[in-house]
Structures are given as C-alpha cells and as structure tokens.
Short mmCIF file of C-alpha atoms in Angstrom, two decimals:
data_model
loop_
_atom_site.label_atom_id
_atom_site.label_comp_id
_atom_site.label_asym_id
_atom_site.label_seq_id
_atom_site.Cartn_x
_atom_site.Cartn_y
_atom_site.Cartn_z
CA MET A 1 8.29 -9.75 17.91
CA SER A 2 7.32 -5.99 16.78
CA GLY A 3 9.41 -5.03 14.38
CA PHE A 4 7.83 -4.72 10.80
CA ASN A 5 11.15 -6.03 9.17
CA THR A 6 11.67 -8.71 11.38
CA LYS A 7 7.91 -9.82 11.30
CA ALA A 8 7.92 -9.87 7.74
CA LEU A 9 11.18 -12.13 7.88
CA HIS A 10 10.18 -14.67 10.36
CA CYS A 11 6.38 -14.15 11.34
CA THR A 12 6.14 -17.90 9.88
CA ARG A 13 9.43 -19.99 10.64
CA GLN A 14 8.14 -21.55 13.70
CA GLU A 15 4.87 -22.94 12.21
CA GLN A 16 6.41 -24.08 8.79
CA ASP A 17 9.80 -24.50 8.79
CA PHE A 18 9.80 -26.97 5.95
CA PHE A 19 12.53 -29.14 6.91
CA GLY A 20 14.63 -26.27 7.52
CA ALA A 21 14.83 -24.49 4.68
CA THR A 22 15.53 -21.13 4.76
CA GLN A 23 13.53 -20.26 1.71
CA VAL A 24 9.69 -21.09 1.66
CA PRO A 25 9.57 -23.96 -1.27
CA ILE A 26 7.50 -23.74 -3.97
CA VAL A 27 4.78 -26.73 -3.66
CA GLN A 28 4.20 -26.78 -7.36
CA THR A 29 1.04 -29.45 -7.60
CA SER A 30 -2.36 -29.30 -8.73
CA ALA A 31 -3.25 -31.84 -6.06
CA PHE A 32 -2.12 -34.09 -2.37
CA ALA A 33 -2.22 -37.67 -1.93
CA HIS A 34 -3.24 -38.75 1.19
CA GLU A 35 -3.27 -42.36 2.53
CA THR A 36 -6.56 -43.59 3.09
CA ALA A 37 -10.27 -42.08 1.56
CA GLU A 38 -11.33 -41.75 5.16
CA GLU A 39 -8.30 -39.04 5.42
CA LEU A 40 -8.85 -37.40 2.51
CA GLU A 41 -12.87 -36.87 3.49
CA ALA A 42 -12.06 -35.05 6.51
CA VAL A 43 -10.08 -32.90 4.95
CA PHE A 44 -12.06 -31.85 2.66
CA ALA A 45 -14.94 -31.25 5.38
CA GLY A 46 -12.61 -29.46 7.33
CA THR A 47 -11.95 -31.42 10.56
CA LYS A 48 -8.50 -32.80 9.49
CA PRO A 49 -5.89 -30.32 8.64
CA GLY A 50 -4.25 -31.17 5.82
CA PHE A 51 -4.32 -29.94 1.56
CA ALA A 52 -6.53 -31.65 -1.16
CA TYR A 53 -6.10 -29.38 -4.04
CA SER A 54 -4.23 -25.85 -4.90
CA ARG A 55 -7.45 -24.30 -5.80
CA LEU A 56 -8.32 -24.57 -2.29
CA GLY A 57 -5.10 -24.47 -0.15
CA ASN A 58 -1.78 -25.07 -0.59
CA PRO A 59 1.22 -24.15 1.46
CA THR A 60 3.02 -22.16 -0.31
CA VAL A 61 0.07 -20.09 -0.88
CA ASN A 62 -0.80 -20.35 3.16
CA ASN A 63 2.86 -19.18 4.28
CA PHE A 64 2.03 -15.98 2.18
CA GLU A 65 -1.62 -15.57 3.21
CA LYS A 66 -0.05 -15.66 7.69
CA ARG A 67 2.31 -13.34 6.30
CA MET A 68 0.20 -10.94 5.19
CA ALA A 69 -2.45 -11.61 7.96
CA THR A 70 0.62 -10.78 10.62
CA LEU A 71 1.84 -7.91 8.46
CA GLU A 72 -1.98 -5.89 8.73
CA GLY A 73 -2.99 -7.47 12.28
CA GLY A 74 -5.69 -9.41 10.73
CA PHE A 75 -7.92 -12.38 11.15
CA SER A 76 -6.74 -14.53 8.62
CA ALA A 77 -6.20 -13.70 4.98
CA THR A 78 -7.20 -15.25 1.23
CA ALA A 79 -4.98 -15.03 -1.92
CA THR A 80 -6.08 -14.65 -4.62
CA ALA A 81 -5.01 -14.18 -8.55
CA SER A 82 -5.18 -10.50 -9.26
CA GLY A 83 -6.07 -7.71 -7.57
CA SER A 84 -9.28 -7.54 -9.43
CA ALA A 85 -9.97 -10.63 -8.37
CA ALA A 86 -9.29 -9.11 -4.58
CA VAL A 87 -11.96 -6.19 -5.44
CA ALA A 88 -14.32 -8.49 -7.04
CA LEU A 89 -14.66 -11.44 -4.33
CA ALA A 90 -14.45 -9.45 -1.02
CA LEU A 91 -17.51 -7.61 -2.52
CA LEU A 92 -19.60 -10.69 -4.03
CA ASN A 93 -19.17 -12.50 -1.06
CA VAL A 94 -21.28 -10.26 1.10
CA LEU A 95 -23.25 -8.06 -1.44
CA SER A 96 -26.83 -9.31 -3.25
CA SER A 97 -28.78 -7.93 -5.59
CA GLY A 98 -30.51 -4.14 -4.59
CA ASP A 99 -27.41 -3.76 -2.24
CA GLU A 100 -25.52 -0.61 -2.35
CA ILE A 101 -22.13 0.51 -1.97
CA ILE A 102 -20.45 4.43 -1.33
CA ALA A 103 -17.14 4.78 -2.79
CA PRO A 104 -15.00 7.68 -3.30
CA THR A 105 -14.06 9.30 -7.03
CA GLY A 106 -11.05 8.72 -6.27
CA LEU A 107 -10.32 4.72 -7.01
CA TYR A 108 -8.53 2.53 -9.74
CA GLY A 109 -9.61 2.94 -12.83
CA GLY A 110 -9.78 -1.00 -12.91
CA THR A 111 -12.34 -0.35 -9.87
CA PHE A 112 -14.66 1.71 -11.51
CA ASP A 113 -14.59 -0.94 -14.46
CA PHE A 114 -15.78 -3.76 -12.17
CA PHE A 115 -18.62 -1.53 -10.57
CA ARG A 116 -19.81 -0.84 -14.04
CA ASP A 117 -20.03 -4.50 -14.25
CA LEU A 118 -21.88 -5.03 -10.91
CA GLU A 119 -25.15 -2.47 -12.66
CA PRO A 120 -26.43 -5.88 -13.96
CA LEU A 121 -27.18 -7.37 -11.14
CA GLN A 122 -28.78 -4.51 -9.65
CA ILE A 123 -25.84 -3.06 -7.26
CA ARG A 124 -25.38 0.34 -7.26
CA VAL A 125 -22.35 2.45 -6.48
CA THR A 126 -23.00 5.89 -4.93
CA TYR A 127 -19.73 8.21 -5.79
CA LEU A 128 -18.64 11.13 -3.35
CA ASP A 129 -15.91 13.62 -4.41
CA ASP A 130 -15.81 14.86 -1.65
CA PHE A 131 -15.04 11.44 0.60
CA THR A 132 -15.68 12.87 4.37
CA PRO A 133 -17.64 10.99 7.26
CA GLU A 134 -19.84 14.07 6.50
CA ALA A 135 -20.38 13.39 3.43
CA VAL A 136 -20.77 9.48 3.62
CA GLU A 137 -23.14 10.12 6.07
CA GLU A 138 -25.92 12.19 4.15
CA VAL A 139 -25.71 9.51 1.57
CA ILE A 140 -26.06 6.09 3.64
CA THR A 141 -29.76 4.09 2.85
CA ASP A 142 -31.12 1.14 4.36
CA LYS A 143 -29.97 -0.61 1.24
CA THR A 144 -26.57 0.36 1.80
CA ARG A 145 -24.19 -2.48 2.57
CA VAL A 146 -20.64 -1.51 2.36
CA ILE A 147 -18.76 1.59 2.67
CA TYR A 148 -15.17 1.21 0.34
CA GLY A 149 -12.17 3.02 -0.62
CA GLU A 150 -8.36 3.39 -1.09
CA THR A 151 -6.14 4.15 1.55
CA ILE A 152 -3.93 6.76 -0.59
CA GLY A 153 -6.37 7.16 -3.72
CA ASN A 154 -4.56 5.80 -7.35
CA PRO A 155 -4.30 8.19 -8.40
CA LYS A 156 -5.90 11.36 -7.09
CA LEU A 157 -3.41 11.11 -4.32
CA ASN A 158 -6.74 11.86 -1.84
CA VAL A 159 -5.93 10.15 1.46
CA LEU A 160 -8.79 8.93 3.07
CA ASP A 161 -9.57 9.58 7.12
CA ILE A 162 -9.95 6.26 8.31
CA PRO A 163 -11.07 5.88 11.67
CA ALA A 164 -13.70 9.06 11.06
CA LEU A 165 -15.08 7.46 8.33
CA ALA A 166 -14.82 3.90 10.40
CA GLU A 167 -16.69 5.74 13.43
CA VAL A 168 -19.46 6.33 10.92
CA ALA A 169 -19.78 2.78 8.99
CA HIS A 170 -19.96 1.25 12.37
CA ALA A 171 -22.78 3.71 13.83
CA HIS A 172 -25.08 2.50 10.67
CA GLY A 173 -23.90 -1.27 11.52
CA LEU A 174 -21.84 -1.25 8.05
CA PRO A 175 -18.58 -2.58 7.20
CA LEU A 176 -15.47 -0.46 5.84
CA PHE A 177 -13.29 -2.10 3.45
CA ILE A 178 -10.21 -0.56 2.14
CA ASP A 179 -7.77 -1.18 -0.59
CA ASN A 180 -4.23 -0.81 1.09
CA THR A 181 -2.18 -1.38 -2.03
CA THR A 182 -0.82 2.45 -2.27
CA ALA A 183 0.09 2.51 1.26
CA THR A 184 1.33 -1.33 1.99
CA PRO A 185 1.42 -2.54 5.25
CA TYR A 186 4.58 -0.64 6.39
CA LEU A 187 2.89 2.77 5.91
CA CYS A 188 -0.67 1.78 7.29
CA ASN A 189 -2.94 -0.72 8.97
CA PRO A 190 -6.42 0.40 8.29
CA LEU A 191 -7.53 -2.91 10.33
CA ASN A 192 -5.85 -0.77 13.59
CA LEU A 193 -7.72 2.41 12.51
CA GLY A 194 -11.14 0.77 12.32
CA ALA A 195 -11.48 -0.75 8.99
CA ASP A 196 -12.80 -3.94 8.88
CA ILE A 197 -11.81 -5.84 5.43
CA VAL A 198 -8.45 -4.51 3.56
CA ILE A 199 -7.64 -5.80 0.27
CA HIS A 200 -4.46 -5.35 -2.32
CA SER A 201 -2.92 -5.91 -5.43
CA THR A 202 0.48 -7.59 -4.33
CA SER A 203 1.30 -7.43 -7.84
CA LYS A 204 2.51 -3.97 -6.92
CA TYR A 205 4.31 -3.62 -3.76
CA VAL A 206 4.32 -6.80 -1.83
CA ASN A 207 6.17 -8.43 -5.12
CA SER A 208 7.96 -5.88 -5.27
CA ASN A 209 9.55 -6.24 -8.98
CA GLY A 210 6.65 -6.41 -11.31
CA SER A 211 7.03 -10.64 -11.47
CA ALA A 212 3.60 -11.56 -11.05
CA ILE A 213 -0.13 -10.82 -10.50
CA SER A 214 -1.71 -11.60 -7.27
CA GLY A 215 -4.15 -9.72 -4.43
CA VAL A 216 -5.28 -10.86 -1.06
CA ILE A 217 -8.00 -10.23 0.94
CA ILE A 218 -7.48 -9.61 4.75
CA ASP A 219 -10.18 -10.09 7.38
CA GLY A 220 -9.88 -7.79 10.59
CA GLY A 221 -12.34 -10.54 12.32
CA SER A 222 -14.05 -7.11 13.59
CA TYR A 223 -17.46 -6.93 11.78
CA LEU A 224 -20.12 -9.04 13.18
CA TRP A 225 -22.24 -9.78 10.11
CA GLU A 226 -26.14 -10.26 10.52
CA ALA A 227 -27.91 -12.59 8.12
CA GLU A 228 -31.04 -10.25 7.83
CA ARG A 229 -28.70 -7.87 6.23
CA TYR A 230 -26.44 -10.08 4.37
CA PRO A 231 -28.00 -13.13 3.32
CA ALA A 232 -25.05 -14.12 1.32
CA LEU A 233 -23.49 -15.20 4.55
CA ALA A 234 -26.85 -17.02 6.34
CA ASP A 235 -25.21 -20.02 5.86
CA TYR A 236 -22.34 -18.64 7.78
CA VAL A 237 -23.05 -16.25 10.27
CA LYS A 238 -22.51 -19.14 13.09
CA PHE A 239 -19.08 -18.44 12.86
CA ARG A 240 -20.22 -14.91 14.28
CA LYS A 241 -16.96 -12.47 13.76
CA GLY A 242 -15.43 -15.42 11.43
CA ALA A 243 -18.52 -15.82 8.94
CA PHE A 244 -17.01 -13.45 5.89
CA THR A 245 -13.61 -15.66 6.19
CA ALA A 246 -15.82 -18.86 6.49
CA ARG A 247 -17.77 -18.04 3.08
CA LEU A 248 -15.13 -16.62 1.38
CA ARG A 249 -13.02 -19.57 1.98
CA ASN A 250 -15.89 -22.60 1.78
CA ALA A 251 -17.78 -20.94 -1.18
CA THR A 252 -16.97 -17.09 -2.95
CA TRP A 253 -12.73 -17.91 -3.30
CA ARG A 254 -13.07 -21.56 -3.82
CA ASN A 255 -15.81 -21.31 -6.56
CA PHE A 256 -14.45 -19.19 -8.69
CA GLY A 257 -11.46 -20.10 -8.74
CA ALA A 258 -9.53 -17.24 -8.61
CA THR A 259 -7.14 -18.37 -6.62
CA CYS A 260 -3.07 -17.49 -6.24
CA ALA A 261 -0.45 -19.70 -8.06
CA PRO A 262 2.24 -21.23 -5.56
CA MET A 263 4.97 -19.17 -7.48
CA THR A 264 3.23 -16.32 -7.44
CA ALA A 265 3.01 -16.67 -3.44
CA PHE A 266 7.14 -17.56 -3.38
CA LEU A 267 7.47 -14.46 -5.38
CA ASN A 268 5.34 -12.71 -3.03
CA ILE A 269 7.33 -14.19 0.00
CA ASN A 270 10.72 -12.81 -1.41
CA GLY A 271 9.22 -9.42 -1.96
CA LEU A 272 8.00 -9.25 1.59
CA GLU A 273 11.40 -9.72 3.18
CA THR A 274 12.79 -6.37 1.61
CA LEU A 275 9.01 -4.41 1.56
CA GLY A 276 9.97 -2.19 4.60
CA LEU A 277 13.34 -1.32 3.27
CA ARG A 278 11.90 -0.31 -0.39
CA MET A 279 9.19 2.06 1.14
CA GLU A 280 11.98 3.67 3.12
CA ARG A 281 13.81 4.31 -0.12
CA ILE A 282 10.86 4.86 -2.10
CA CYS A 283 9.10 7.48 -0.25
CA GLN A 284 12.31 9.69 0.47
CA ASN A 285 12.51 9.85 -3.54
CA ALA A 286 8.72 10.46 -3.64
CA GLN A 287 8.83 13.07 -1.40
CA ALA A 288 12.13 14.94 -2.86
CA LEU A 289 11.31 14.28 -6.23
CA ALA A 290 7.33 16.14 -5.57
CA GLU A 291 9.12 18.96 -3.94
CA ALA A 292 11.60 19.30 -7.31
CA LEU A 293 8.97 19.27 -9.73
CA SER A 294 6.50 21.85 -7.41
CA ALA A 295 9.38 24.43 -7.51
CA ARG A 296 8.57 24.54 -11.52
CA GLU A 297 6.73 27.39 -12.53
CA ASP A 298 5.88 25.31 -16.41
CA VAL A 299 4.73 22.42 -13.93
CA LEU A 300 0.67 23.26 -13.06
CA ASP A 301 -0.04 21.32 -10.47
CA VAL A 302 1.99 18.41 -8.04
CA GLN A 303 0.01 15.81 -6.01
CA TYR A 304 1.48 14.20 -3.65
CA PRO A 305 0.53 13.97 0.55
CA GLY A 306 3.74 14.98 1.54
CA LEU A 307 3.87 18.53 -0.12
CA SER A 308 3.51 21.62 2.32
CA GLY A 309 -0.25 23.17 1.36
CA ASN A 310 -1.50 19.30 0.46
CA PRO A 311 -4.87 19.25 1.71
CA TYR A 312 -4.76 16.02 2.52
CA ARG A 313 -1.27 15.92 4.35
CA HIS A 314 -2.77 16.30 7.86
CA ILE A 315 -4.73 13.18 7.40
CA ALA A 316 -1.80 11.51 6.25
CA GLU A 317 0.89 12.48 9.26
CA LYS A 318 -1.86 11.39 11.36
CA GLU A 319 -2.44 7.73 9.80
CA LEU A 320 0.54 6.70 7.76
CA PHE A 321 3.23 5.75 9.75
CA ARG A 322 7.28 6.70 9.82
CA GLY A 323 6.38 9.87 8.72
CA TYR A 324 6.29 9.09 4.99
CA ALA A 325 3.80 9.68 2.56
CA GLY A 326 3.51 7.21 -0.06
CA GLY A 327 5.59 6.22 -3.63
CA ILE A 328 3.12 7.61 -6.14
CA LEU A 329 2.76 11.15 -6.85
CA ALA A 330 0.79 12.92 -10.15
CA LEU A 331 1.60 16.38 -11.66
CA ARG A 332 0.10 17.90 -14.57
CA VAL A 333 2.04 19.87 -17.47
CA GLY A 334 -0.20 21.71 -19.35
CA SER A 335 -1.70 19.91 -22.07
CA LYS A 336 -1.79 15.76 -23.51
CA GLU A 337 0.68 16.19 -25.72
CA ARG A 338 3.22 17.56 -23.34
CA ALA A 339 2.58 14.84 -21.28
CA PHE A 340 3.39 12.41 -23.95
CA ALA A 341 6.03 14.29 -25.36
CA VAL A 342 7.62 14.12 -21.33
CA LEU A 343 6.77 10.48 -21.24
CA ASN A 344 8.72 9.75 -23.82
CA ALA A 345 11.91 11.83 -23.25
CA LEU A 346 12.39 10.17 -19.95
CA GLN A 347 15.31 7.83 -19.53
CA TYR A 348 15.27 5.58 -16.59
CA CYS A 349 11.46 5.95 -16.38
CA MET A 350 10.11 3.36 -18.11
CA LYS A 351 5.93 3.79 -19.11
CA VAL A 352 4.38 1.26 -17.62
CA SER A 353 0.57 0.53 -16.19
CA ASN A 354 1.66 -1.34 -12.79
CA ILE A 355 2.64 0.82 -9.49
CA GLY A 356 5.09 -0.26 -6.64
CA ASP A 357 8.10 -1.64 -8.79
CA THR A 358 11.72 -1.11 -7.75
CA LYS A 359 12.38 0.70 -10.81
CA THR A 360 10.20 4.12 -11.55
CA LEU A 361 7.09 3.58 -13.76
CA VAL A 362 5.06 6.64 -15.36
CA LEU A 363 2.16 6.41 -17.25
CA HIS A 364 -0.48 8.86 -18.57
CA PRO A 365 -3.68 7.81 -16.94
CA ALA A 366 -6.40 9.51 -19.20
CA SER A 367 -5.68 7.22 -21.89
CA THR A 368 -4.47 3.88 -20.20
CA ILE A 369 -6.01 2.92 -17.09
CA PHE A 370 -9.33 5.50 -17.29
CA ALA A 371 -9.74 4.82 -21.07
CA HIS A 372 -12.58 3.63 -20.34
CA SER A 373 -14.34 6.26 -18.18
CA ALA A 374 -15.94 9.71 -19.34
CA PRO A 375 -14.52 13.03 -19.45
CA ASP A 376 -16.41 14.33 -16.73
CA PHE A 377 -15.69 10.83 -14.25
CA ARG A 378 -12.11 11.18 -15.08
CA GLU A 379 -11.45 14.69 -13.66
CA ARG A 380 -13.45 13.45 -10.70
CA ALA A 381 -10.90 11.07 -10.23
CA GLY A 382 -8.30 13.79 -10.53
CA VAL A 383 -7.13 12.59 -13.90
CA TYR A 384 -6.87 15.05 -16.58
CA GLU A 385 -5.56 15.06 -19.88
CA ASP A 386 -2.34 16.60 -19.23
CA THR A 387 -2.07 14.18 -16.16
CA ILE A 388 1.39 12.46 -15.32
CA ARG A 389 1.60 9.62 -12.47
CA VAL A 390 4.59 8.51 -10.92
CA SER A 391 5.08 5.81 -9.46
CA VAL A 392 8.87 6.43 -7.78
CA GLY A 393 11.35 3.61 -7.47
CA ILE A 394 14.37 3.38 -5.67
CA GLU A 395 16.79 5.07 -8.43
CA ASP A 396 19.71 7.17 -6.87
CA ILE A 397 17.58 10.61 -6.84
CA GLU A 398 20.30 12.60 -7.98
CA ASP A 399 19.62 10.67 -10.96
CA LEU A 400 15.62 10.72 -11.11
CA LEU A 401 15.86 14.41 -11.01
CA ALA A 402 18.23 14.78 -13.55
CA ASP A 403 16.06 12.78 -15.51
CA PHE A 404 12.78 14.70 -14.75
CA GLU A 405 14.80 18.38 -15.24
CA ALA A 406 16.03 17.10 -18.64
CA ALA A 407 12.30 16.03 -19.88
CA LEU A 408 10.63 19.21 -19.15
CA ASP A 409 13.40 21.65 -20.25
CA LYS A 410 13.42 19.27 -23.51
CA THR A 411 9.63 20.19 -23.68
CA LEU A 412 9.29 23.68 -23.16
#
C-alpha cells in the first residue's frame, strides 16, 4: 500500500476494526474497567496490552496516532492537547538546565513565546536569520542539544534544507526536530529526509476545518540517545532508539497531562481521510493567488516558495512532493493602515489566527501572533507592520482572485 490517500483511509483498518464500523468509534470514557486486579496491574506495568485511563491511552486516540505515524513514516506517534503542547513536550522530554537549542527566526510566534519560557530553566535558544547548514554549524557548542526548525516557516515562508541540516546535526551527534505543520505529511516527510523527531499542530491541515485543538509528536526511531548528553533519558537509554518515546509515554507526556481527547482524535481522523485531496486544491489555489498578487504594482512583496525567483524555490522543488509549495503566502501592502483596510474589505476570507482550514483565513501577524515579540525580532521573522498572512482554502479560485483584486483596488 503506497499511495498517500489509500494509506490515510485504510492503514489501521486491520489493526482495529471496531466490530466492522466504517468510522472509528469515539471511545468517550475517562477510565477502563478490567475483570481482575491482576489484569489491571499488568496493563499499568506495560506487560499486557490494554487501556486503563484515557490520559494514558485511548482506543480512538491510539488509532489517530497510528495513522499519523504511518503517514509520516515514523516509529511511533503521541497525540497531545495542542500543537504548542507537542512542541513543549517534545523538547522538555530531552532537555535539561544549561542545554541549548539552535533555531531559525522564521518560526511561529507561539513557539517563540514558549522558547522565552525556557529561559528561567536556563535553557538557551540561539536564533539564526539565515538557517543554512553552514550557519548552524558555526554556532554549535558543547551545550547544544537540539537543532529545531519548521519545514516551511510560518509566516516567513523560508523552506529548510532538511537533508543538509540533518547531515550537520548528525555529524555533531545531535537530533534534528522539525515542525511539519505547514507542509503536512502529504507534501513532505521530514523523517525520510533525515529528521529525527517531527511535530505537528494537528489543529491545522490535519483537522481540516478548525473544529478542534491538538498536536502530535512523531518519533522516527532513528536517533541513538546517550545518557551522558541527555541525562533526562538516563532511565530509558536501555530502549536505545526507542528511548525518546519510552520516556515521553511513561513520563513527560503522561505526567504533564496534555493529552488528546477522544472526540478530537475522531475529528482529526476524519480530516486525515481527505488531507491529500484538500492539499492539492489548496496548493493550486495558493500558487495562482501568489502569482496574481505578485503581478500587482501596489503589492510591495509576495512571499511564496512556488514563485519564480523565490530564494527557497529550489529547496521546495527538491523536498516538497508532487510539485506543490504549500498553502500559505504573505504579502506586504505598504502600511499597517492599508493592511487592516484590505483585511476588512475581503468578503470571502475570514480574519482568523489559525491556518490550514478549508476556508481561506487572513491575518495581520504583527498585531496578533507576534504581538509579544519586539519589533526588530518580528522583522527578523519576516513580519512587518504591513504584512498580511494568507492561509489559502479550497474556494473556487476565480472567487478568491476577484475578492483580493477588489479589496486591494478599494484601498488604493
């Protein structure tokens, strides 16, 4: 079974048929009863498969996790209560006080906020505007523990050279963590390109219509963790390449309690079944809209990896599957006042801080998801006072083009 859409629909059917139901049932319960105390003891000890408490595992959530692991080509997946929870738990699973992270400035604003929260724990982040393998290698120190980035930066729209970054990371004995939310497993599988841990905010493209908040961490099972460098994993290195997931499931994720709800997992499963079809239409629309906007003299700049002349196009063509370049673009219109006027003039586009919906969503990042960042840092992240981020949906492209043309004309 090799096709993406076929795997999205059928990859778990034989493992959990749920009495022949064509939809995965929502097992909406907090706990699970067992016939004997010995059986419950064995489930808690991990010597017998089964479920005891939905914070520790649930059949509906388990099905969603297996699907995500399959579509990303991972060893295992762990679903969380949000994308931010996935970022936090993945990093806290391996980091200790005094450790350092290397990351690009082209990151989602909420990730920057979390990185600031690591400062009281004496965990430092080194940011690079130019996140090339050469630049990363120059700042690696004996305290570096994770190299972290996003496949396609949100909203900077920089595309990472994942194979080259993985080569540098592994040459220094470091893992590469990649947030693949904006690309989705339909466009890119970072684990197959050399990444070790993949993170998603599944509230976005996976869910498909903004109906639930969740995240997921996928372990590639490729990195050999060492207790000396990662003391947090000292009790789990006996599991070798499974050490990350062993600690995550038995300690970090389990004890922080930021787990995915069964209803959310059900909604995500339904979203996954149409992910490939939606991404085709979304990417086609994004390419057409980006080309139309870049042709306007009153639009100062359009950032989209699929545009001719974009500095990241060659990487996108190498790493992003099926000839597509994602569903997000950013444009600059001259001033914050005009940006707001354009946003308010759009008829079909919803002013929403989310991305990855079936509907086109627009946002002024500087005043919202980057509101807590200093102006100079916002600009390093590709966010200016006149920037508008567009998460393109599946509307008829003729209607989207007309909507943007009318809004821009009205604000000249």
